[in-house]
Amino acid sequence: MTPLRIAATLCLCLLLAAPLRAELVVEDDTGRHVQLAQPAHRIISLAPHVTELLFAAGAGERVVGVVDYSDFPDAAKALPRVGSYSNVDMEAIAALRPDLVIAWRSGNRDAHLDKLAALGIPVFLNEPRTLDDVARSLETFGRLAGSEQAGHDAAELFRARRTELARRYAKRPPVPLFYQIWDDPLMTINDEHLISDVIRLCGGRNVFGALAQLAPAIGVESVLAADPEAIVASGMGDARPEWLDRWRRWPGLAASRAGNLYFVPPELIQRHTPRILDGAAQLCEFLDAARAKRDGR
């Protein structure tokens, strides 16, 4: 064998022996394909719920930057901030040298997402609209971060708990419900919103479910006309918002007449995370209490 043939054969053997660098291709919640050379090691989260999902999926150690209000779990509080979900600090993001940014499709601004794309940073868009989407997000984030088993385990635990709540409550007599996001302007949700999936899980019916917008503004007259049997609000913090009890001004309103004005902490029902089932458990109990009043129990 000539020296040239020997050299060529040696090169071929080395190529065959070298490990292939498998790329990771994952479809995000808008149908875009996000391509990574390998699982991400430096992840920036652009929404509090994304931060919580990453930690739940076993990827917390790979998160290098988060937005304001990323306060769960406690370890997330110590991470560098890159602005808020609606006002992202692009310089802070660039300084952290991320190999992946996970954004919130309906919460982050398109202009910020376009700038990230222009910088060549891979962006995964997350948009959970159902409880099944929360479980799927856990699995997907685990895959993106190389913590696939942890993400799978968290998703299965979430699905099992959701199934148990559905078994207990979903087929009970429906309770017409108005979910109030805020007071001024008065805002609610339609049936496409994740919270409406929680309402259905508990055997409730969103009286504004047919509206076109995901989180529409409405008028007091619309609420009075819908005459919900229960009103549920969350507000901004751990304290029951004072405006929830203002509905007592209308004693003819079914929810006011029955005393069915309920509060669920926002971090337990307005975040797209495993803790939403904690909020669901509270909501299910409230709707059962409303049924008991209806039955005179």
PDB file of C-alpha atoms in Angstrom:
ATOM      1  CA  MET A   1       0.000   0.000   0.000  1.00  0.00           C
ATOM      2  CA  THR A   2       1.399   3.371  -0.971  1.00  0.00           C
ATOM      3  CA  PRO A   3       2.016   6.072   1.640  1.00  0.00           C
ATOM      4  CA  LEU A   4      -0.814   8.104   0.073  1.00  0.00           C
ATOM      5  CA  ARG A   5      -3.267   5.190   0.410  1.00  0.00           C
ATOM      6  CA  ILE A   6      -2.148   4.620   4.001  1.00  0.00           C
ATOM      7  CA  ALA A   7      -2.711   8.295   4.883  1.00  0.00           C
ATOM      8  CA  ALA A   8      -6.134   8.287   3.224  1.00  0.00           C
ATOM      9  CA  THR A   9      -7.158   5.125   5.042  1.00  0.00           C
ATOM     10  CA  LEU A  10      -5.977   6.562   8.368  1.00  0.00           C
ATOM     11  CA  CYS A  11      -8.007   9.749   7.840  1.00  0.00           C
ATOM     12  CA  LEU A  12     -11.096   7.708   7.008  1.00  0.00           C
ATOM     13  CA  CYS A  13     -10.680   5.590  10.133  1.00  0.00           C
ATOM     14  CA  LEU A  14     -10.330   8.687  12.290  1.00  0.00           C
ATOM     15  CA  LEU A  15     -13.492  10.172  10.791  1.00  0.00           C
ATOM     16  CA  LEU A  16     -15.441   6.984  11.404  1.00  0.00           C
ATOM     17  CA  ALA A  17     -14.181   6.754  14.981  1.00  0.00           C
ATOM     18  CA  ALA A  18     -14.992  10.396  15.824  1.00  0.00           C
ATOM     19  CA  PRO A  19     -18.329  10.864  17.630  1.00  0.00           C
ATOM     20  CA  LEU A  20     -21.011  12.525  15.529  1.00  0.00           C
ATOM     21  CA  ARG A  21     -22.205  15.884  16.823  1.00  0.00           C
ATOM     22  CA  ALA A  22     -25.953  15.394  16.858  1.00  0.00           C
ATOM     23  CA  GLU A  23     -28.008  18.550  16.520  1.00  0.00           C
ATOM     24  CA  LEU A  24     -31.116  19.142  18.587  1.00  0.00           C
ATOM     25  CA  VAL A  25     -34.180  20.356  16.695  1.00  0.00           C
ATOM     26  CA  VAL A  26     -37.306  21.212  18.698  1.00  0.00           C
ATOM     27  CA  GLU A  27     -40.587  22.735  17.517  1.00  0.00           C
ATOM     28  CA  ASP A  28     -41.764  25.658  19.638  1.00  0.00           C
ATOM     29  CA  ASP A  29     -45.363  26.611  20.417  1.00  0.00           C
ATOM     30  CA  THR A  30     -45.717  28.670  17.246  1.00  0.00           C
ATOM     31  CA  GLY A  31     -44.567  25.858  14.967  1.00  0.00           C
ATOM     32  CA  ARG A  32     -41.051  27.276  14.453  1.00  0.00           C
ATOM     33  CA  HIS A  33     -38.141  24.845  14.546  1.00  0.00           C
ATOM     34  CA  VAL A  34     -35.416  25.819  17.012  1.00  0.00           C
ATOM     35  CA  GLN A  35     -32.049  24.234  16.250  1.00  0.00           C
ATOM     36  CA  LEU A  36     -29.242  23.789  18.773  1.00  0.00           C
ATOM     37  CA  ALA A  37     -25.880  22.112  18.286  1.00  0.00           C
ATOM     38  CA  GLN A  38     -26.341  20.501  21.705  1.00  0.00           C
ATOM     39  CA  PRO A  39     -28.568  20.939  24.785  1.00  0.00           C
ATOM     40  CA  ALA A  40     -28.396  24.520  26.031  1.00  0.00           C
ATOM     41  CA  HIS A  41     -25.981  25.349  28.850  1.00  0.00           C
ATOM     42  CA  ARG A  42     -26.744  29.066  29.253  1.00  0.00           C
ATOM     43  CA  ILE A  43     -30.485  29.770  29.180  1.00  0.00           C
ATOM     44  CA  ILE A  44     -32.236  33.096  29.665  1.00  0.00           C
ATOM     45  CA  SER A  45     -35.906  33.120  30.641  1.00  0.00           C
ATOM     46  CA  LEU A  46     -38.087  36.042  29.553  1.00  0.00           C
ATOM     47  CA  ALA A  47     -41.125  35.230  31.714  1.00  0.00           C
ATOM     48  CA  PRO A  48     -41.613  34.245  35.368  1.00  0.00           C
ATOM     49  CA  HIS A  49     -43.567  31.144  34.394  1.00  0.00           C
ATOM     50  CA  VAL A  50     -40.775  30.058  32.038  1.00  0.00           C
ATOM     51  CA  THR A  51     -38.271  30.364  34.890  1.00  0.00           C
ATOM     52  CA  GLU A  52     -40.416  28.206  37.138  1.00  0.00           C
ATOM     53  CA  LEU A  53     -40.943  25.602  34.408  1.00  0.00           C
ATOM     54  CA  LEU A  54     -37.201  25.363  33.775  1.00  0.00           C
ATOM     55  CA  PHE A  55     -36.479  24.695  37.431  1.00  0.00           C
ATOM     56  CA  ALA A  56     -39.319  22.160  37.607  1.00  0.00           C
ATOM     57  CA  ALA A  57     -37.846  20.405  34.567  1.00  0.00           C
ATOM     58  CA  GLY A  58     -34.471  20.007  36.286  1.00  0.00           C
ATOM     59  CA  ALA A  59     -32.782  22.768  34.276  1.00  0.00           C
ATOM     60  CA  GLY A  60     -32.343  25.384  36.995  1.00  0.00           C
ATOM     61  CA  GLU A  61     -28.549  25.133  37.013  1.00  0.00           C
ATOM     62  CA  ARG A  62     -28.475  26.133  33.351  1.00  0.00           C
ATOM     63  CA  VAL A  63     -30.512  29.314  33.793  1.00  0.00           C
ATOM     64  CA  VAL A  64     -28.190  32.347  33.747  1.00  0.00           C
ATOM     65  CA  GLY A  65     -30.692  35.218  33.521  1.00  0.00           C
ATOM     66  CA  VAL A  66     -34.355  35.919  34.236  1.00  0.00           C
ATOM     67  CA  VAL A  67     -36.878  38.775  34.183  1.00  0.00           C
ATOM     68  CA  ASP A  68     -38.461  40.556  37.139  1.00  0.00           C
ATOM     69  CA  TYR A  69     -40.934  38.605  39.297  1.00  0.00           C
ATOM     70  CA  SER A  70     -39.084  35.351  38.665  1.00  0.00           C
ATOM     71  CA  ASP A  71     -39.437  34.471  42.336  1.00  0.00           C
ATOM     72  CA  PHE A  72     -40.046  30.732  42.424  1.00  0.00           C
ATOM     73  CA  PRO A  73     -38.279  28.621  43.489  1.00  0.00           C
ATOM     74  CA  ASP A  74     -36.095  30.573  45.922  1.00  0.00           C
ATOM     75  CA  ALA A  75     -32.980  29.845  43.848  1.00  0.00           C
ATOM     76  CA  ALA A  76     -34.455  31.913  41.010  1.00  0.00           C
ATOM     77  CA  LYS A  77     -34.429  35.056  43.145  1.00  0.00           C
ATOM     78  CA  ALA A  78     -30.618  35.221  43.093  1.00  0.00           C
ATOM     79  CA  LEU A  79     -30.258  35.080  39.306  1.00  0.00           C
ATOM     80  CA  PRO A  80     -29.244  38.143  37.241  1.00  0.00           C
ATOM     81  CA  ARG A  81     -32.136  40.248  35.944  1.00  0.00           C
ATOM     82  CA  VAL A  82     -32.535  41.198  32.284  1.00  0.00           C
ATOM     83  CA  GLY A  83     -35.438  43.627  32.688  1.00  0.00           C
ATOM     84  CA  SER A  84     -39.120  42.724  32.720  1.00  0.00           C
ATOM     85  CA  TYR A  85     -41.080  40.520  30.365  1.00  0.00           C
ATOM     86  CA  SER A  86     -42.463  43.649  28.662  1.00  0.00           C
ATOM     87  CA  ASN A  87     -39.229  45.697  28.762  1.00  0.00           C
ATOM     88  CA  VAL A  88     -36.261  43.460  28.045  1.00  0.00           C
ATOM     89  CA  ASP A  89     -32.702  44.777  28.525  1.00  0.00           C
ATOM     90  CA  MET A  90     -30.932  43.620  25.359  1.00  0.00           C
ATOM     91  CA  GLU A  91     -27.462  44.648  26.590  1.00  0.00           C
ATOM     92  CA  ALA A  92     -27.904  42.592  29.753  1.00  0.00           C
ATOM     93  CA  ILE A  93     -28.907  39.587  27.678  1.00  0.00           C
ATOM     94  CA  ALA A  94     -25.920  39.911  25.344  1.00  0.00           C
ATOM     95  CA  ALA A  95     -23.540  40.234  28.315  1.00  0.00           C
ATOM     96  CA  LEU A  96     -24.718  36.876  29.691  1.00  0.00           C
ATOM     97  CA  ARG A  97     -23.798  35.092  26.433  1.00  0.00           C
ATOM     98  CA  PRO A  98     -26.839  32.794  26.262  1.00  0.00           C
ATOM     99  CA  ASP A  99     -27.019  29.863  23.896  1.00  0.00           C
ATOM    100  CA  LEU A 100     -30.834  29.841  24.219  1.00  0.00           C
ATOM    101  CA  VAL A 101     -33.544  32.332  25.148  1.00  0.00           C
ATOM    102  CA  ILE A 102     -37.009  31.052  26.060  1.00  0.00           C
ATOM    103  CA  ALA A 103     -39.677  33.714  25.547  1.00  0.00           C
ATOM    104  CA  TRP A 104     -43.408  34.065  26.175  1.00  0.00           C
ATOM    105  CA  ARG A 105     -45.236  34.463  22.875  1.00  0.00           C
ATOM    106  CA  SER A 106     -48.188  36.523  24.118  1.00  0.00           C
ATOM    107  CA  GLY A 107     -46.217  38.388  26.787  1.00  0.00           C
ATOM    108  CA  ASN A 108     -42.895  39.468  25.259  1.00  0.00           C
ATOM    109  CA  ARG A 109     -42.774  42.187  22.623  1.00  0.00           C
ATOM    110  CA  ASP A 110     -42.160  41.265  18.994  1.00  0.00           C
ATOM    111  CA  ALA A 111     -39.546  44.025  18.717  1.00  0.00           C
ATOM    112  CA  HIS A 112     -37.443  42.392  21.430  1.00  0.00           C
ATOM    113  CA  LEU A 113     -37.781  38.957  19.863  1.00  0.00           C
ATOM    114  CA  ASP A 114     -36.718  40.368  16.488  1.00  0.00           C
ATOM    115  CA  LYS A 115     -33.601  41.906  18.050  1.00  0.00           C
ATOM    116  CA  LEU A 116     -32.659  38.582  19.621  1.00  0.00           C
ATOM    117  CA  ALA A 117     -33.038  36.883  16.265  1.00  0.00           C
ATOM    118  CA  ALA A 118     -30.851  39.568  14.673  1.00  0.00           C
ATOM    119  CA  LEU A 119     -28.147  38.797  17.249  1.00  0.00           C
ATOM    120  CA  GLY A 120     -28.220  35.158  16.184  1.00  0.00           C
ATOM    121  CA  ILE A 121     -29.452  33.896  19.568  1.00  0.00           C
ATOM    122  CA  PRO A 122     -31.817  30.902  19.295  1.00  0.00           C
ATOM    123  CA  VAL A 123     -35.255  31.800  20.676  1.00  0.00           C
ATOM    124  CA  PHE A 124     -37.873  29.259  21.739  1.00  0.00           C
ATOM    125  CA  LEU A 125     -41.417  30.679  22.029  1.00  0.00           C
ATOM    126  CA  ASN A 126     -43.559  29.208  24.787  1.00  0.00           C
ATOM    127  CA  GLU A 127     -47.348  29.656  24.903  1.00  0.00           C
ATOM    128  CA  PRO A 128     -49.237  27.167  27.109  1.00  0.00           C
ATOM    129  CA  ARG A 129     -52.993  27.442  26.583  1.00  0.00           C
ATOM    130  CA  THR A 130     -54.087  24.213  28.302  1.00  0.00           C
ATOM    131  CA  LEU A 131     -53.010  22.094  31.240  1.00  0.00           C
ATOM    132  CA  ASP A 132     -51.719  19.511  28.776  1.00  0.00           C
ATOM    133  CA  ASP A 133     -49.505  22.269  27.349  1.00  0.00           C
ATOM    134  CA  VAL A 134     -47.953  22.804  30.784  1.00  0.00           C
ATOM    135  CA  ALA A 135     -46.968  19.131  30.938  1.00  0.00           C
ATOM    136  CA  ARG A 136     -45.634  19.268  27.394  1.00  0.00           C
ATOM    137  CA  SER A 137     -43.600  22.383  28.240  1.00  0.00           C
ATOM    138  CA  LEU A 138     -41.922  20.543  31.101  1.00  0.00           C
ATOM    139  CA  GLU A 139     -40.886  17.750  28.743  1.00  0.00           C
ATOM    140  CA  THR A 140     -39.720  20.141  26.034  1.00  0.00           C
ATOM    141  CA  PHE A 141     -37.682  22.313  28.423  1.00  0.00           C
ATOM    142  CA  GLY A 142     -36.023  19.190  29.789  1.00  0.00           C
ATOM    143  CA  ARG A 143     -35.084  18.203  26.269  1.00  0.00           C
ATOM    144  CA  LEU A 144     -33.749  21.664  25.439  1.00  0.00           C
ATOM    145  CA  ALA A 145     -31.595  21.721  28.569  1.00  0.00           C
ATOM    146  CA  GLY A 146     -30.390  18.126  28.617  1.00  0.00           C
ATOM    147  CA  SER A 147     -32.481  17.216  31.669  1.00  0.00           C
ATOM    148  CA  GLU A 148     -34.924  15.088  29.708  1.00  0.00           C
ATOM    149  CA  GLN A 149     -35.634  12.514  32.433  1.00  0.00           C
ATOM    150  CA  ALA A 150     -36.373  15.164  35.054  1.00  0.00           C
ATOM    151  CA  GLY A 151     -38.680  16.982  32.642  1.00  0.00           C
ATOM    152  CA  HIS A 152     -40.482  13.747  31.805  1.00  0.00           C
ATOM    153  CA  ASP A 153     -40.917  12.825  35.478  1.00  0.00           C
ATOM    154  CA  ALA A 154     -42.280  16.282  36.338  1.00  0.00           C
ATOM    155  CA  ALA A 155     -44.708  16.105  33.423  1.00  0.00           C
ATOM    156  CA  GLU A 156     -45.996  12.679  34.422  1.00  0.00           C
ATOM    157  CA  LEU A 157     -46.524  13.801  38.018  1.00  0.00           C
ATOM    158  CA  PHE A 158     -48.426  16.852  36.759  1.00  0.00           C
ATOM    159  CA  ARG A 159     -50.610  14.737  34.455  1.00  0.00           C
ATOM    160  CA  ALA A 160     -51.438  12.288  37.233  1.00  0.00           C
ATOM    161  CA  ARG A 161     -52.558  15.060  39.560  1.00  0.00           C
ATOM    162  CA  ARG A 162     -54.595  16.733  36.816  1.00  0.00           C
ATOM    163  CA  THR A 163     -56.313  13.414  36.069  1.00  0.00           C
ATOM    164  CA  GLU A 164     -57.243  12.962  39.722  1.00  0.00           C
ATOM    165  CA  LEU A 165     -58.741  16.465  39.956  1.00  0.00           C
ATOM    166  CA  ALA A 166     -60.706  15.860  36.754  1.00  0.00           C
ATOM    167  CA  ARG A 167     -61.997  12.554  38.103  1.00  0.00           C
ATOM    168  CA  ARG A 168     -63.287  14.265  41.220  1.00  0.00           C
ATOM    169  CA  TYR A 169     -64.730  17.493  39.835  1.00  0.00           C
ATOM    170  CA  ALA A 170     -65.035  17.786  36.043  1.00  0.00           C
ATOM    171  CA  LYS A 171     -68.435  16.078  35.715  1.00  0.00           C
ATOM    172  CA  ARG A 172     -70.140  17.764  38.646  1.00  0.00           C
ATOM    173  CA  PRO A 173     -73.042  20.152  37.920  1.00  0.00           C
ATOM    174  CA  PRO A 174     -71.609  23.212  36.117  1.00  0.00           C
ATOM    175  CA  VAL A 175     -71.217  26.532  37.920  1.00  0.00           C
ATOM    176  CA  PRO A 176     -71.419  29.677  35.733  1.00  0.00           C
ATOM    177  CA  LEU A 177     -68.344  31.696  36.682  1.00  0.00           C
ATOM    178  CA  PHE A 178     -66.845  35.120  35.982  1.00  0.00           C
ATOM    179  CA  TYR A 179     -63.064  35.209  36.343  1.00  0.00           C
ATOM    180  CA  GLN A 180     -61.848  38.742  37.044  1.00  0.00           C
ATOM    181  CA  ILE A 181     -58.242  39.528  36.167  1.00  0.00           C
ATOM    182  CA  TRP A 182     -58.365  43.163  37.161  1.00  0.00           C
ATOM    183  CA  ASP A 183     -60.667  45.966  38.228  1.00  0.00           C
ATOM    184  CA  ASP A 184     -59.655  49.073  36.281  1.00  0.00           C
ATOM    185  CA  PRO A 185     -59.995  48.297  33.479  1.00  0.00           C
ATOM    186  CA  LEU A 186     -62.365  45.455  34.242  1.00  0.00           C
ATOM    187  CA  MET A 187     -60.830  42.424  32.519  1.00  0.00           C
ATOM    188  CA  THR A 188     -61.595  38.744  32.121  1.00  0.00           C
ATOM    189  CA  ILE A 189     -60.544  35.763  29.971  1.00  0.00           C
ATOM    190  CA  ASN A 190     -62.041  33.760  27.124  1.00  0.00           C
ATOM    191  CA  ASP A 191     -62.169  29.996  26.682  1.00  0.00           C
ATOM    192  CA  GLU A 192     -58.788  29.904  24.907  1.00  0.00           C
ATOM    193  CA  HIS A 193     -56.993  30.983  28.082  1.00  0.00           C
ATOM    194  CA  LEU A 194     -55.244  28.456  30.308  1.00  0.00           C
ATOM    195  CA  ILE A 195     -57.336  29.569  33.297  1.00  0.00           C
ATOM    196  CA  SER A 196     -60.483  28.521  31.450  1.00  0.00           C
ATOM    197  CA  ASP A 197     -59.025  25.020  31.208  1.00  0.00           C
ATOM    198  CA  VAL A 198     -58.724  25.092  35.006  1.00  0.00           C
ATOM    199  CA  ILE A 199     -62.330  26.269  35.245  1.00  0.00           C
ATOM    200  CA  ARG A 200     -63.457  23.338  33.067  1.00  0.00           C
ATOM    201  CA  LEU A 201     -61.371  20.947  35.162  1.00  0.00           C
ATOM    202  CA  CYS A 202     -63.404  22.012  38.197  1.00  0.00           C
ATOM    203  CA  GLY A 203     -66.763  21.718  36.470  1.00  0.00           C
ATOM    204  CA  GLY A 204     -67.157  25.459  35.987  1.00  0.00           C
ATOM    205  CA  ARG A 205     -68.356  27.399  32.935  1.00  0.00           C
ATOM    206  CA  ASN A 206     -66.733  30.675  31.929  1.00  0.00           C
ATOM    207  CA  VAL A 207     -69.629  33.075  31.229  1.00  0.00           C
ATOM    208  CA  PHE A 208     -67.361  35.126  28.918  1.00  0.00           C
ATOM    209  CA  GLY A 209     -65.736  32.158  27.233  1.00  0.00           C
ATOM    210  CA  ALA A 210     -67.094  32.986  23.771  1.00  0.00           C
ATOM    211  CA  LEU A 211     -65.427  36.406  23.551  1.00  0.00           C
ATOM    212  CA  ALA A 212     -62.853  36.762  20.778  1.00  0.00           C
ATOM    213  CA  GLN A 213     -59.922  38.214  22.725  1.00  0.00           C
ATOM    214  CA  LEU A 214     -57.780  36.134  25.059  1.00  0.00           C
ATOM    215  CA  ALA A 215     -58.032  38.699  27.889  1.00  0.00           C
ATOM    216  CA  PRO A 216     -60.781  41.182  26.950  1.00  0.00           C
ATOM    217  CA  ALA A 217     -61.904  44.325  28.742  1.00  0.00           C
ATOM    218  CA  ILE A 218     -65.608  44.304  29.590  1.00  0.00           C
ATOM    219  CA  GLY A 219     -68.146  46.506  31.356  1.00  0.00           C
ATOM    220  CA  VAL A 220     -69.961  46.071  34.654  1.00  0.00           C
ATOM    221  CA  GLU A 221     -73.209  45.890  32.702  1.00  0.00           C
ATOM    222  CA  SER A 222     -71.940  42.789  30.913  1.00  0.00           C
ATOM    223  CA  VAL A 223     -71.243  41.061  34.215  1.00  0.00           C
ATOM    224  CA  LEU A 224     -74.667  41.958  35.562  1.00  0.00           C
ATOM    225  CA  ALA A 225     -76.284  40.660  32.375  1.00  0.00           C
ATOM    226  CA  ALA A 226     -74.310  37.381  32.500  1.00  0.00           C
ATOM    227  CA  ASP A 227     -75.318  36.978  36.182  1.00  0.00           C
ATOM    228  CA  PRO A 228     -72.573  34.481  37.152  1.00  0.00           C
ATOM    229  CA  GLU A 229     -73.169  32.198  40.104  1.00  0.00           C
ATOM    230  CA  ALA A 230     -69.568  32.691  41.261  1.00  0.00           C
ATOM    231  CA  ILE A 231     -66.930  35.385  40.799  1.00  0.00           C
ATOM    232  CA  VAL A 232     -63.264  34.470  41.178  1.00  0.00           C
ATOM    233  CA  ALA A 233     -60.437  37.017  41.246  1.00  0.00           C
ATOM    234  CA  SER A 234     -56.703  36.926  41.787  1.00  0.00           C
ATOM    235  CA  GLY A 235     -55.350  40.475  41.708  1.00  0.00           C
ATOM    236  CA  MET A 236     -51.604  41.086  42.015  1.00  0.00           C
ATOM    237  CA  GLY A 237     -50.425  39.667  45.333  1.00  0.00           C
ATOM    238  CA  ASP A 238     -51.174  37.301  48.179  1.00  0.00           C
ATOM    239  CA  ALA A 239     -53.901  39.517  49.650  1.00  0.00           C
ATOM    240  CA  ARG A 240     -57.529  39.356  48.581  1.00  0.00           C
ATOM    241  CA  PRO A 241     -58.158  42.438  46.402  1.00  0.00           C
ATOM    242  CA  GLU A 242     -60.615  44.856  47.959  1.00  0.00           C
ATOM    243  CA  TRP A 243     -62.351  45.337  44.633  1.00  0.00           C
ATOM    244  CA  LEU A 244     -63.591  41.741  44.675  1.00  0.00           C
ATOM    245  CA  ASP A 245     -66.040  42.594  47.462  1.00  0.00           C
ATOM    246  CA  ARG A 246     -67.374  45.618  45.578  1.00  0.00           C
ATOM    247  CA  TRP A 247     -69.683  43.226  43.757  1.00  0.00           C
ATOM    248  CA  ARG A 248     -71.781  43.221  46.940  1.00  0.00           C
ATOM    249  CA  ARG A 249     -73.096  46.579  45.719  1.00  0.00           C
ATOM    250  CA  TRP A 250     -75.325  44.555  43.412  1.00  0.00           C
ATOM    251  CA  PRO A 251     -77.217  42.211  45.784  1.00  0.00           C
ATOM    252  CA  GLY A 252     -79.344  40.997  42.883  1.00  0.00           C
ATOM    253  CA  LEU A 253     -76.255  39.465  41.261  1.00  0.00           C
ATOM    254  CA  ALA A 254     -76.334  35.700  41.830  1.00  0.00           C
ATOM    255  CA  ALA A 255     -72.711  35.532  43.026  1.00  0.00           C
ATOM    256  CA  SER A 256     -73.241  38.390  45.495  1.00  0.00           C
ATOM    257  CA  ARG A 257     -76.555  37.043  46.738  1.00  0.00           C
ATOM    258  CA  ALA A 258     -74.987  33.652  47.504  1.00  0.00           C
ATOM    259  CA  GLY A 259     -71.712  35.070  48.835  1.00  0.00           C
ATOM    260  CA  ASN A 260     -69.733  33.289  46.120  1.00  0.00           C
ATOM    261  CA  LEU A 261     -66.905  35.834  45.793  1.00  0.00           C
ATOM    262  CA  TYR A 262     -63.670  33.874  45.862  1.00  0.00           C
ATOM    263  CA  PHE A 263     -59.956  34.702  45.800  1.00  0.00           C
ATOM    264  CA  VAL A 264     -57.140  32.507  44.461  1.00  0.00           C
ATOM    265  CA  PRO A 265     -53.543  33.826  44.762  1.00  0.00           C
ATOM    266  CA  PRO A 266     -52.330  34.836  41.283  1.00  0.00           C
ATOM    267  CA  GLU A 267     -49.098  32.829  41.430  1.00  0.00           C
ATOM    268  CA  LEU A 268     -51.231  29.695  41.830  1.00  0.00           C
ATOM    269  CA  ILE A 269     -53.574  30.206  38.904  1.00  0.00           C
ATOM    270  CA  GLN A 270     -52.174  32.879  36.582  1.00  0.00           C
ATOM    271  CA  ARG A 271     -48.779  31.253  36.000  1.00  0.00           C
ATOM    272  CA  HIS A 272     -48.387  28.460  33.472  1.00  0.00           C
ATOM    273  CA  THR A 273     -46.533  26.161  35.877  1.00  0.00           C
ATOM    274  CA  PRO A 274     -47.064  22.984  37.944  1.00  0.00           C
ATOM    275  CA  ARG A 275     -48.358  25.143  40.811  1.00  0.00           C
ATOM    276  CA  ILE A 276     -51.447  25.949  38.747  1.00  0.00           C
ATOM    277  CA  LEU A 277     -52.863  22.678  40.036  1.00  0.00           C
ATOM    278  CA  ASP A 278     -52.581  24.086  43.573  1.00  0.00           C
ATOM    279  CA  GLY A 279     -54.774  26.947  42.383  1.00  0.00           C
ATOM    280  CA  ALA A 280     -57.054  24.477  40.613  1.00  0.00           C
ATOM    281  CA  ALA A 281     -57.554  22.532  43.846  1.00  0.00           C
ATOM    282  CA  GLN A 282     -58.631  25.744  45.593  1.00  0.00           C
ATOM    283  CA  LEU A 283     -60.949  26.722  42.762  1.00  0.00           C
ATOM    284  CA  CYS A 284     -62.530  23.263  42.678  1.00  0.00           C
ATOM    285  CA  GLU A 285     -63.281  23.490  46.400  1.00  0.00           C
ATOM    286  CA  PHE A 286     -64.814  26.943  45.959  1.00  0.00           C
ATOM    287  CA  LEU A 287     -67.115  25.730  43.181  1.00  0.00           C
ATOM    288  CA  ASP A 288     -68.131  22.771  45.325  1.00  0.00           C
ATOM    289  CA  ALA A 289     -69.007  25.230  48.087  1.00  0.00           C
ATOM    290  CA  ALA A 290     -71.161  27.146  45.603  1.00  0.00           C
ATOM    291  CA  ARG A 291     -72.936  23.916  44.626  1.00  0.00           C
ATOM    292  CA  ALA A 292     -73.570  23.129  48.285  1.00  0.00           C
ATOM    293  CA  LYS A 293     -75.241  26.530  48.770  1.00  0.00           C
ATOM    294  CA  ARG A 294     -77.353  25.873  45.696  1.00  0.00           C
ATOM    295  CA  ASP A 295     -78.498  22.557  47.164  1.00  0.00           C
ATOM    296  CA  GLY A 296     -79.150  24.094  50.570  1.00  0.00           C
ATOM    297  CA  ARG A 297     -76.441  22.021  52.249  1.00  0.00           C
TER     298      ARG A 297
END
